[in-house]
CSV table of C-alpha atoms and ligand atoms in Angstrom, one decimal:
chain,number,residue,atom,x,y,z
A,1,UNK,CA,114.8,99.6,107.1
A,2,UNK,CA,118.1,99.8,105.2
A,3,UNK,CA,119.0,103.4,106.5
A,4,UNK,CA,121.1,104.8,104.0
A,5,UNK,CA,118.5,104.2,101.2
A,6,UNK,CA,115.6,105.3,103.6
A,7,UNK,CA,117.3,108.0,103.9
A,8,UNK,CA,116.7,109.3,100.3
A,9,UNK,CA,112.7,109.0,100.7
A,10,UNK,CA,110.6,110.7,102.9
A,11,UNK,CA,108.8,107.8,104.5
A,12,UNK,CA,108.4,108.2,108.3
A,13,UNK,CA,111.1,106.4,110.1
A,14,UNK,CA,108.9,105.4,112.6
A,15,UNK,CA,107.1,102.8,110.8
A,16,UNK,CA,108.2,99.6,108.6
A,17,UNK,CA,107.0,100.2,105.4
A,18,UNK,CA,106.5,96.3,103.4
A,19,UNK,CA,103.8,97.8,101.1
A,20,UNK,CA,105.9,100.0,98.6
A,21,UNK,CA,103.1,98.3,95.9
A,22,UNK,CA,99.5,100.5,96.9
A,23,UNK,CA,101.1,103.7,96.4
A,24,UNK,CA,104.8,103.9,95.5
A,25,UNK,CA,107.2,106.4,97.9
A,26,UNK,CA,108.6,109.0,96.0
A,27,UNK,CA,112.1,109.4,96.1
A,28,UNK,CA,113.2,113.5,98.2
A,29,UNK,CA,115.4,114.3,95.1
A,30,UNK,CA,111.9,113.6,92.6
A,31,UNK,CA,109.8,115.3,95.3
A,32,UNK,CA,111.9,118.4,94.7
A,33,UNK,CA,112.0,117.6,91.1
A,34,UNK,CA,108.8,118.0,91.0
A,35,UNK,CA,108.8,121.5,92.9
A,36,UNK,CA,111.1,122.7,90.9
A,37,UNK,CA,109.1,122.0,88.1
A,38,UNK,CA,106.3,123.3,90.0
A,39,UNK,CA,108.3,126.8,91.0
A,40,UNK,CA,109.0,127.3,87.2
A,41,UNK,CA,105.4,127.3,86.4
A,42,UNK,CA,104.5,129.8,89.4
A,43,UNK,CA,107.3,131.8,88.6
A,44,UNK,CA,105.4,132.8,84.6
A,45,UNK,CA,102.8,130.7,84.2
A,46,UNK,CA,101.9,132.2,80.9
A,47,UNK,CA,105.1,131.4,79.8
A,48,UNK,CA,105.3,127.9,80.9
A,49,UNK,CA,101.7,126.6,79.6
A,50,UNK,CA,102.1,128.7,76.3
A,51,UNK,CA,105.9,128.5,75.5
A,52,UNK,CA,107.4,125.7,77.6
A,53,UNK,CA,104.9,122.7,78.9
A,54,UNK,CA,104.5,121.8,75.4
A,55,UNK,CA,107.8,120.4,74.6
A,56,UNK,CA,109.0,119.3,78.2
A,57,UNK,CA,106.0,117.1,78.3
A,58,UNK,CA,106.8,115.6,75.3
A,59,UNK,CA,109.9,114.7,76.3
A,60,UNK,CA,108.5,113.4,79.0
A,61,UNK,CA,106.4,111.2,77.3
A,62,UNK,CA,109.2,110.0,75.0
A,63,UNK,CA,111.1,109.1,78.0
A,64,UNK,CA,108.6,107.2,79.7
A,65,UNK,CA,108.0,105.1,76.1
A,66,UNK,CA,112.0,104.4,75.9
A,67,UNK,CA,112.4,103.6,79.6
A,68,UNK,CA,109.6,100.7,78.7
A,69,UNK,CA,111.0,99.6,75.8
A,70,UNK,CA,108.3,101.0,73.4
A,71,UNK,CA,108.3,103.6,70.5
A,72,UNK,CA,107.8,106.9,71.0
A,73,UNK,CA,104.5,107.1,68.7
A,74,UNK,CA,102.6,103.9,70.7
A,75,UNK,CA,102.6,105.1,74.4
A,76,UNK,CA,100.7,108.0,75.9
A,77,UNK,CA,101.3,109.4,79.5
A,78,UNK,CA,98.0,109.3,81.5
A,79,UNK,CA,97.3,110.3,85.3
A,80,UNK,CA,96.7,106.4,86.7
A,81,UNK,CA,95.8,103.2,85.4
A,82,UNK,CA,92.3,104.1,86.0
A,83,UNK,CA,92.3,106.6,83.8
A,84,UNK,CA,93.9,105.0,81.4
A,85,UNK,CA,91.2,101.6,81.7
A,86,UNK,CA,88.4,104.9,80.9
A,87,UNK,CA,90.3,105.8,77.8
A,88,UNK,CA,90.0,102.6,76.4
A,89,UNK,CA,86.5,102.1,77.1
A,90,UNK,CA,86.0,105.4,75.7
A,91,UNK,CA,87.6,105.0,72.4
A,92,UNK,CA,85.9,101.5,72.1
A,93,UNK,CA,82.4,103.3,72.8
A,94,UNK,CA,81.8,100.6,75.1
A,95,UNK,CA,78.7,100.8,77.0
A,96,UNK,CA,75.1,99.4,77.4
A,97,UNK,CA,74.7,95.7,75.3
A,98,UNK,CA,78.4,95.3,75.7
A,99,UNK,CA,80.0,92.9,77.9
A,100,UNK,CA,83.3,93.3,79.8
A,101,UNK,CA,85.7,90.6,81.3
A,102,UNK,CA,87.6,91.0,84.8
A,103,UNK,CA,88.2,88.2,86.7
A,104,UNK,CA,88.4,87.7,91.0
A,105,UNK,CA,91.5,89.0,91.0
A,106,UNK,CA,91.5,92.5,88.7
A,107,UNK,CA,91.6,95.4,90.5
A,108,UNK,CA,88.3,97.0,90.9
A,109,UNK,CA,88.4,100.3,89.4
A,110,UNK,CA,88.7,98.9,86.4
A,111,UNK,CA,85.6,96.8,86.6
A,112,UNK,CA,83.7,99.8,88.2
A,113,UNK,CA,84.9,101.7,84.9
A,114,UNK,CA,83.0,99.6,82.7
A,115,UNK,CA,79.8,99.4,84.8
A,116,UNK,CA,80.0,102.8,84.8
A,117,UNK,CA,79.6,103.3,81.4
A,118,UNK,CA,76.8,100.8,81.2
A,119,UNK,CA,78.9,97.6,80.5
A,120,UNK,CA,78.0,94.2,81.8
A,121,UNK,CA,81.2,93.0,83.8
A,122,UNK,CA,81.6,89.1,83.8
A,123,UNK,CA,84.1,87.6,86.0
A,124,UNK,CA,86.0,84.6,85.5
A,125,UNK,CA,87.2,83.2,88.7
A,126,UNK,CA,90.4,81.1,89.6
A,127,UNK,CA,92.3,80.3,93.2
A,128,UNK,CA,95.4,81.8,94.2
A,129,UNK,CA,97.1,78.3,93.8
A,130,UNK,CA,95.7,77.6,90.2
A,131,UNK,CA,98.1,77.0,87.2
A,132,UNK,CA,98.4,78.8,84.5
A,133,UNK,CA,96.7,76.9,82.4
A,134,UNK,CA,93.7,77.4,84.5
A,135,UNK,CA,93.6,81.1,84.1
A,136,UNK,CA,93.2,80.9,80.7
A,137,UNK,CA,90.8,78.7,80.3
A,138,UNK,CA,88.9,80.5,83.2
A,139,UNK,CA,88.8,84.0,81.5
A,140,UNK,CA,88.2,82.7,77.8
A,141,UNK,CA,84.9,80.7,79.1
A,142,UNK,CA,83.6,84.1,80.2
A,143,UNK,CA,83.9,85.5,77.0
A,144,UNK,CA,80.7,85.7,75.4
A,145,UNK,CA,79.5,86.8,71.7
A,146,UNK,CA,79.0,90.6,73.7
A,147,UNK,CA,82.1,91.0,74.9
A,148,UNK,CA,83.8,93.9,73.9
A,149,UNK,CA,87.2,94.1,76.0
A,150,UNK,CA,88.9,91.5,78.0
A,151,UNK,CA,90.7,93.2,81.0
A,152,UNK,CA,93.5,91.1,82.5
A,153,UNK,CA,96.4,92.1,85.5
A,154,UNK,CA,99.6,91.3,84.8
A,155,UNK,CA,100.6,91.4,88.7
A,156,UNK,CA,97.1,90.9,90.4
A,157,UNK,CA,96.7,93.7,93.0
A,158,UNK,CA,95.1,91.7,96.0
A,159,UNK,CA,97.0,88.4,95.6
A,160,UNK,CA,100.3,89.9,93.8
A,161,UNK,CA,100.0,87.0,90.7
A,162,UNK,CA,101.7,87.0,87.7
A,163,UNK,CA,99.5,86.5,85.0
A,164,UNK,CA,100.0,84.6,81.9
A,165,UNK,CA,98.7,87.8,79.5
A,166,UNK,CA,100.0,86.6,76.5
A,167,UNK,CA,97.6,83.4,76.7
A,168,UNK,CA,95.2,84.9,77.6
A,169,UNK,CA,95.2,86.9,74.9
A,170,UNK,CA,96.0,84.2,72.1
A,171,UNK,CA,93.0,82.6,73.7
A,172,UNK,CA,90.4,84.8,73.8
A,173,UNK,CA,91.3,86.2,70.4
A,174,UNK,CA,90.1,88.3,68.3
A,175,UNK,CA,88.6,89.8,71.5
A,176,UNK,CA,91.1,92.7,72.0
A,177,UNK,CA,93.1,92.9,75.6
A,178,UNK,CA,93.7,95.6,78.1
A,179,UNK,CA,96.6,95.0,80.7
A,180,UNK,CA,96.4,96.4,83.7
A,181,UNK,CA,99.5,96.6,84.6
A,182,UNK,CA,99.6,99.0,87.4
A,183,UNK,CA,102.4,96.9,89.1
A,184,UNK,CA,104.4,96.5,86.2
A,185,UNK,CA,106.7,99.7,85.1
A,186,UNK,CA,110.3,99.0,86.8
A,187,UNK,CA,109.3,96.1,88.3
A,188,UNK,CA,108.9,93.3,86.2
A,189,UNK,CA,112.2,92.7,83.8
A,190,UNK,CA,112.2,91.0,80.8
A,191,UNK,CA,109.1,93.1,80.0
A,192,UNK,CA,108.1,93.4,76.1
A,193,UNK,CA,104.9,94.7,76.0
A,194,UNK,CA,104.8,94.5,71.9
A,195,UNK,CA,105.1,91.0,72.4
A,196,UNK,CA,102.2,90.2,74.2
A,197,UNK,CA,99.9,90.1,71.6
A,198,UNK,CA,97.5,92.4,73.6
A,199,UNK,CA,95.5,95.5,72.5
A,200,UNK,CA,96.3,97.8,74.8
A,201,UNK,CA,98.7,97.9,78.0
A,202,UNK,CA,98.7,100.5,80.7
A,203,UNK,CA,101.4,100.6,83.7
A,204,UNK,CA,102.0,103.2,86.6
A,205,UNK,CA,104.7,104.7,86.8
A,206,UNK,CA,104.5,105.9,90.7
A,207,UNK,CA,105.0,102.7,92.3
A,208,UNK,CA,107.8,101.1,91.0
A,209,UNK,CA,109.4,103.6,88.9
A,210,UNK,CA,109.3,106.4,91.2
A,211,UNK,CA,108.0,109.2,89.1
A,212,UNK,CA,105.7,111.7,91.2
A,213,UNK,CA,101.8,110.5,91.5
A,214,UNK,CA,100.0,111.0,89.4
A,215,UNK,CA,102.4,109.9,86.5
A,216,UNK,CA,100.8,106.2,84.0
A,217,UNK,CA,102.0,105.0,80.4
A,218,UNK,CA,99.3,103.7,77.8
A,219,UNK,CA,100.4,102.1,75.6
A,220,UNK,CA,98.1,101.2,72.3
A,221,UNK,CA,98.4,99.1,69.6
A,222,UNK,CA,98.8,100.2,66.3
A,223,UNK,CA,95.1,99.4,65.1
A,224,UNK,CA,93.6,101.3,67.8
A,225,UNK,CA,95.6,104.7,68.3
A,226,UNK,CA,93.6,107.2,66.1
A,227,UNK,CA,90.3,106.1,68.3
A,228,UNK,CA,91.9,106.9,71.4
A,229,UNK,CA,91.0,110.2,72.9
A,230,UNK,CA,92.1,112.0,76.1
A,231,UNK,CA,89.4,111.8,78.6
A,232,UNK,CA,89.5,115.4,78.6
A,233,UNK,CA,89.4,117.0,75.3
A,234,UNK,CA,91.7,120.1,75.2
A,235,UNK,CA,94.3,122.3,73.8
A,236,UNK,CA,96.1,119.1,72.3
A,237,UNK,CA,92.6,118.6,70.9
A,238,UNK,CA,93.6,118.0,66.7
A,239,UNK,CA,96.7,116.3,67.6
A,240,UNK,CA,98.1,113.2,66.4
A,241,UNK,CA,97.9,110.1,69.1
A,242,UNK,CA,100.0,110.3,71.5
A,243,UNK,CA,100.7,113.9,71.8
A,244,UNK,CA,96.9,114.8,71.9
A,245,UNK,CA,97.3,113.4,75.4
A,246,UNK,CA,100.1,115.8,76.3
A,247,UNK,CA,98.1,119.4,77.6
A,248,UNK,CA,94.9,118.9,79.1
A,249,UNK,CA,94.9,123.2,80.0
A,250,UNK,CA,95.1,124.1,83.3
A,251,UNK,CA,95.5,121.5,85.5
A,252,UNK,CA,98.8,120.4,87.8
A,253,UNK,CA,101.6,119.3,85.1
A,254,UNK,CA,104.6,119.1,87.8
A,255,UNK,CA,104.5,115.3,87.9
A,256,UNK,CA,104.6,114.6,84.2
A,257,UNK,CA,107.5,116.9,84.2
A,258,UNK,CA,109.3,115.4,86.8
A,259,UNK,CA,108.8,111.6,85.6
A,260,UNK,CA,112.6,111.9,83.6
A,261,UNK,CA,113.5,112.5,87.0
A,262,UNK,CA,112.0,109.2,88.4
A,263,UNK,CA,113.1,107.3,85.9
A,264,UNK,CA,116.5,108.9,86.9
A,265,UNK,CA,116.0,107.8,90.6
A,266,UNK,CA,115.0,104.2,89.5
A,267,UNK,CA,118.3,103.6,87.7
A,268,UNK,CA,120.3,105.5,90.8
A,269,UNK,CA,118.2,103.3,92.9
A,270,UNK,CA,120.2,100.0,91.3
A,271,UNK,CA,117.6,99.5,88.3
A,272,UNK,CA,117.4,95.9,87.5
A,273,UNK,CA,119.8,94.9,90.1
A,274,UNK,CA,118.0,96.0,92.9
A,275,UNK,CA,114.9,94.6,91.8
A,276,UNK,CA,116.6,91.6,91.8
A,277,UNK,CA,118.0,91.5,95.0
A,278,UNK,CA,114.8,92.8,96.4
A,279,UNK,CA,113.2,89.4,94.8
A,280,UNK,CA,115.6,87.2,96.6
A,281,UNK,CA,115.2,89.4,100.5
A,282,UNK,CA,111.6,89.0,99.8
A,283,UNK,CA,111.3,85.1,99.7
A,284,UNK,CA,113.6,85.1,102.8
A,285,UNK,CA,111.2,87.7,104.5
A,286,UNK,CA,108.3,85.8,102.9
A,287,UNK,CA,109.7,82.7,104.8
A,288,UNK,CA,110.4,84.4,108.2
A,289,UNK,CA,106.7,85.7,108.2
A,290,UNK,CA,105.6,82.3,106.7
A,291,UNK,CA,107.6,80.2,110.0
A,292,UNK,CA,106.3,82.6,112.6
A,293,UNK,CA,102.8,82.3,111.5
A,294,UNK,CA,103.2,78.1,111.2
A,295,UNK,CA,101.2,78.7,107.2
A,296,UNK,CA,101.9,77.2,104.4
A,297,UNK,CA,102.7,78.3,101.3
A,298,UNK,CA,99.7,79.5,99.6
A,299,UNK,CA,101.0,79.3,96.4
A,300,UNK,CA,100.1,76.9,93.1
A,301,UNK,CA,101.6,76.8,89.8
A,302,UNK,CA,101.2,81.0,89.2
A,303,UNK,CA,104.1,82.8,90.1
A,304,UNK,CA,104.3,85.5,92.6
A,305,UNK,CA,105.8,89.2,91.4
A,306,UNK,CA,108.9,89.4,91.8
A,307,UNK,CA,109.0,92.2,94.5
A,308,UNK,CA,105.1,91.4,95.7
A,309,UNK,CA,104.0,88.2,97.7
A,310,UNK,CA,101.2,86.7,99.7
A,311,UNK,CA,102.3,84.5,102.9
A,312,UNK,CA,98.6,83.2,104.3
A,313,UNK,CA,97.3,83.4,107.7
A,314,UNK,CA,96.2,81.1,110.1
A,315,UNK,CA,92.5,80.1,109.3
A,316,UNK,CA,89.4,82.0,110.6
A,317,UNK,CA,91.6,85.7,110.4
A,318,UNK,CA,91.2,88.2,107.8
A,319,UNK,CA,89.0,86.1,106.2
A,320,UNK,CA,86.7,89.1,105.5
A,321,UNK,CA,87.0,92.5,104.0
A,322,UNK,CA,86.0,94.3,107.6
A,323,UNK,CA,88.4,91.8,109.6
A,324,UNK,CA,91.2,92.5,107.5
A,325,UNK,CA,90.6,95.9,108.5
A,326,UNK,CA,90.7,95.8,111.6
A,327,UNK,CA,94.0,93.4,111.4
A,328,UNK,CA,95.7,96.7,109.3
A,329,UNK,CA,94.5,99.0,112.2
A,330,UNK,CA,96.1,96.7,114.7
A,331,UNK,CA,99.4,96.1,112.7
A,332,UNK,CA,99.7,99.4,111.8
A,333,UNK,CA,99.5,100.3,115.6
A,334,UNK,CA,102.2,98.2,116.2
A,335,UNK,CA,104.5,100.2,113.5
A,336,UNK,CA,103.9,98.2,110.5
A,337,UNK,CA,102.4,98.9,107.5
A,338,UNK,CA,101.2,95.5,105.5
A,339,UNK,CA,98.3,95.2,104.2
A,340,UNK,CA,96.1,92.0,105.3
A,341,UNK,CA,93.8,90.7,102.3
A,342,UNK,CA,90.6,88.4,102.3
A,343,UNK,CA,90.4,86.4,99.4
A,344,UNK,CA,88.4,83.6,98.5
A,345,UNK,CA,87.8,82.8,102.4
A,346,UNK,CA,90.9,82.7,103.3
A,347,UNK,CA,93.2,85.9,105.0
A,348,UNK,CA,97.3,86.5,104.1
A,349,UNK,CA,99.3,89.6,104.5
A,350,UNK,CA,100.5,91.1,100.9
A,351,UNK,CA,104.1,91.2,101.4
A,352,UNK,CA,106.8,94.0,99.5
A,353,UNK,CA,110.1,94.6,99.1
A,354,UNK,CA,111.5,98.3,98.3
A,355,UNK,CA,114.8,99.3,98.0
A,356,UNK,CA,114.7,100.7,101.5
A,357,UNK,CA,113.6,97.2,102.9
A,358,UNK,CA,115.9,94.9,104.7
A,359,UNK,CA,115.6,91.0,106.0
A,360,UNK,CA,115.3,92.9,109.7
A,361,UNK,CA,112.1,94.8,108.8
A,362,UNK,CA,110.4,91.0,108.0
A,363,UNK,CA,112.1,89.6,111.0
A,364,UNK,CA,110.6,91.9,113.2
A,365,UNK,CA,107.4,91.4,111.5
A,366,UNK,CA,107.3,87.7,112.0
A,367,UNK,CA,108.4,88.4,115.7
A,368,UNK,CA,105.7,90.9,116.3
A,369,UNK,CA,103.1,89.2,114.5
A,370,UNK,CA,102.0,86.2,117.3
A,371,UNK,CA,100.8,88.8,120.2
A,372,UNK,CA,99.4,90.8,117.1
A,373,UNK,CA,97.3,88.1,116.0
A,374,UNK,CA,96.4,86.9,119.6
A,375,UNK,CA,93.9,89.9,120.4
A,376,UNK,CA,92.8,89.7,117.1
A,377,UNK,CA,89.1,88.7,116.5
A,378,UNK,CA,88.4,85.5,114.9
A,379,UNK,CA,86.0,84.8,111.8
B,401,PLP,C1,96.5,96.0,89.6
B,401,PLP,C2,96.1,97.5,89.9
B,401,PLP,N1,95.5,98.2,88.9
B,401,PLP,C3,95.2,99.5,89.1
B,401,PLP,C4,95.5,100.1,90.2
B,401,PLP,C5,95.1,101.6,90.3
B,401,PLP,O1,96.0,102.4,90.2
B,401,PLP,P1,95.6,104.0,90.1
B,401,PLP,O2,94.9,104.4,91.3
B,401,PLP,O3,97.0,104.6,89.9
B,401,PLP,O4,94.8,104.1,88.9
B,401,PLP,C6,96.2,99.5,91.2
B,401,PLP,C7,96.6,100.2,92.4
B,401,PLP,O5,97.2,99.7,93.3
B,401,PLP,C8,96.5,98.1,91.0
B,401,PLP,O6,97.1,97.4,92.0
């Protein structure tokens, strides 16, 4: 771990941490943000949800909008990207009759979102080594005459894709698009979110932007923002969209306060520089893991997120959800957190790279990872 950045989180130091992308780390100096924020409220809490949270949560907001690129009136702060899917399906009254599209590689709260409202969830299905081309094709044939909503991942959670949203979108138009992308805030540049031809887009800010949890834009075209409703209806109740996401009464407020602070961290961090340098150590730490394991590349024409990347293992391990389980338990015995992933019969170890990563922490990896693997159970 590069010490003097690992120094500014809280992580414990006696693990390697090379999966920054399932839950973020949250920078000490946002952490006390966030107190702070936290301290203020305990200190006259009357005062802060009456007088103050009003106003700094809107700034909040505003901030999280610019820091993406987007106008203040299209993006709404949310809790997660799950919520955010549930808003959607909400404000398109989506339910029993309707049809939903995820595909094999969509993260599966926001499939279970739909069923849960009644929705029929059809899945278009694709390889991690198809091209591009075959992604759009694959999620447009499950488009029926009932489908209401076409969910799509812009960096796929289990198999850390980049997904050609735009196409998609052009191709299963006029079917409207939601994008989750969860991965996406701080860690994908180049982003322009308008441009994407999509209906709706919704990004965490907690894992790559290093806001406090529980801290997600939504952003919402045009044509849809006066049927979008909080999933809680409160004292924003009335309000134009977005600030009638804004106060949701009495419930914990500190990380929305503290995202300027994030965002703050993120650019003290190195911004888009370190992104990019985290890019380039994580095909050289992709590649040490890759050697020591004797895999090839599991890749195809889709290209990998920039700071998220599959390297496969050898046949016949983690090929199922309960042995790549039991592979975290051992690997996280042996100090390292990675998370092993079945997926489509074959196993592979979801790769990251965090500011506080260095080629070392893969190096030891790939050293560690042959008397890991040897007492590990076969499929
Ligand atoms: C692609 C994707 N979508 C959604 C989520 C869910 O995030 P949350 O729990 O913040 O809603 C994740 C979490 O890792 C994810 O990877």
């Amino acid at each position: 771990m590069r010490r003097d950045i690992a120094d500014q989180f809280e992580l414990d130091p006696a693990l390697t941490h090379l999966n920054h992308g399932a839950f973020g780390a949250v920078p000490r100096s946002v952490r006390e943000a966030q107190d702070r924020a936290r301290a203020r409220i305990e200190r006259a809490p009357m005062r802060a949800f009456r007088d103050e949270l009003a106003a700094a949560l809107a700034g909040a907001r505003e901030q999280a909008a610019a820091f993406l690129g987007l106008p203040t009136d299209s993006t709404a702060l949310v809790r997660n990207v799950t919520e955010g899917v549930g808003v959607v399906l909400q404000g398109l009254g989506i339910g029993p009759g309707d049809d939903v599209v995820v595909s094999n590689h969509g993260y599966l709260t926001a499939g279970w979102s739909a069923e849960a409202r009644g929705a029929t969830l059809r899945r278009a299905e694709f390889p991690v080594d198809a091209d591009p081309g075959k992604v759009t094709a694959a999620i447009a044939a499950a488009v029926t005459d009932r489908t209401r909503l076409v969910i799509v991942d812009q960096i796929t959670s289990p198999t850390a894709l980049l997904l050609p949203v735009a196409e998609v979108a052009a191709a299963v138009a006029p079917v409207p698009v939601l994008v989750d992308a969860a991965h996406v805030p701080g860690a994908l540049p180049g982003l322009d979110v308008e441009d994407l031809g999509v209906a709706f887009w919704a990004g965490n800010l907690h894992k790559w932007a290093y806001t406090p949890r529980a801290a997600a834009a939504l952003w919402v075209a045009p044509e849809h923002r006066e049927s979008m409703r909080p999933l809680v209806t409160s004292w924003s109740h009335g309000m134009p969209f977005p600030e009638r996401f804004d106060l949701q009464g009495t419930v914990d407020h500190s990380a929305w306060a503290a995202v300027p602070d994030g965002l703050v961290a993120w650019a003290e961090l190195g911004g888009w520089e370190q992104v990019e340098r985290n890019a380039a150590l994580l095909l050289r730490g992709a590649e040490h893991v890759r050697a020591a394991l004797g895999t090839e590349s599991p890749l195809g024409g889709i290209p990998s997120a920039p700071c998220l990347r599959l390297v496969a293992l050898p046949e016949r391990v983690a090929t199922t959800t309960e042995s790549a389980d039991a592979l975290w338990h051992r690997l996280y015995a042996a100090g390292f957190v990675v998370p092993p992933v079945a997926f489509g019969g074959r196993g592979y170890l979801r790769l990251a790279a965090a500011p506080y990563n260095d080629e070392d922490d893969y190096q030891r990896l790939a050293a560690a990872l042959p008397e890991i693997l040897a007492g590990a159970p076969r499929d």
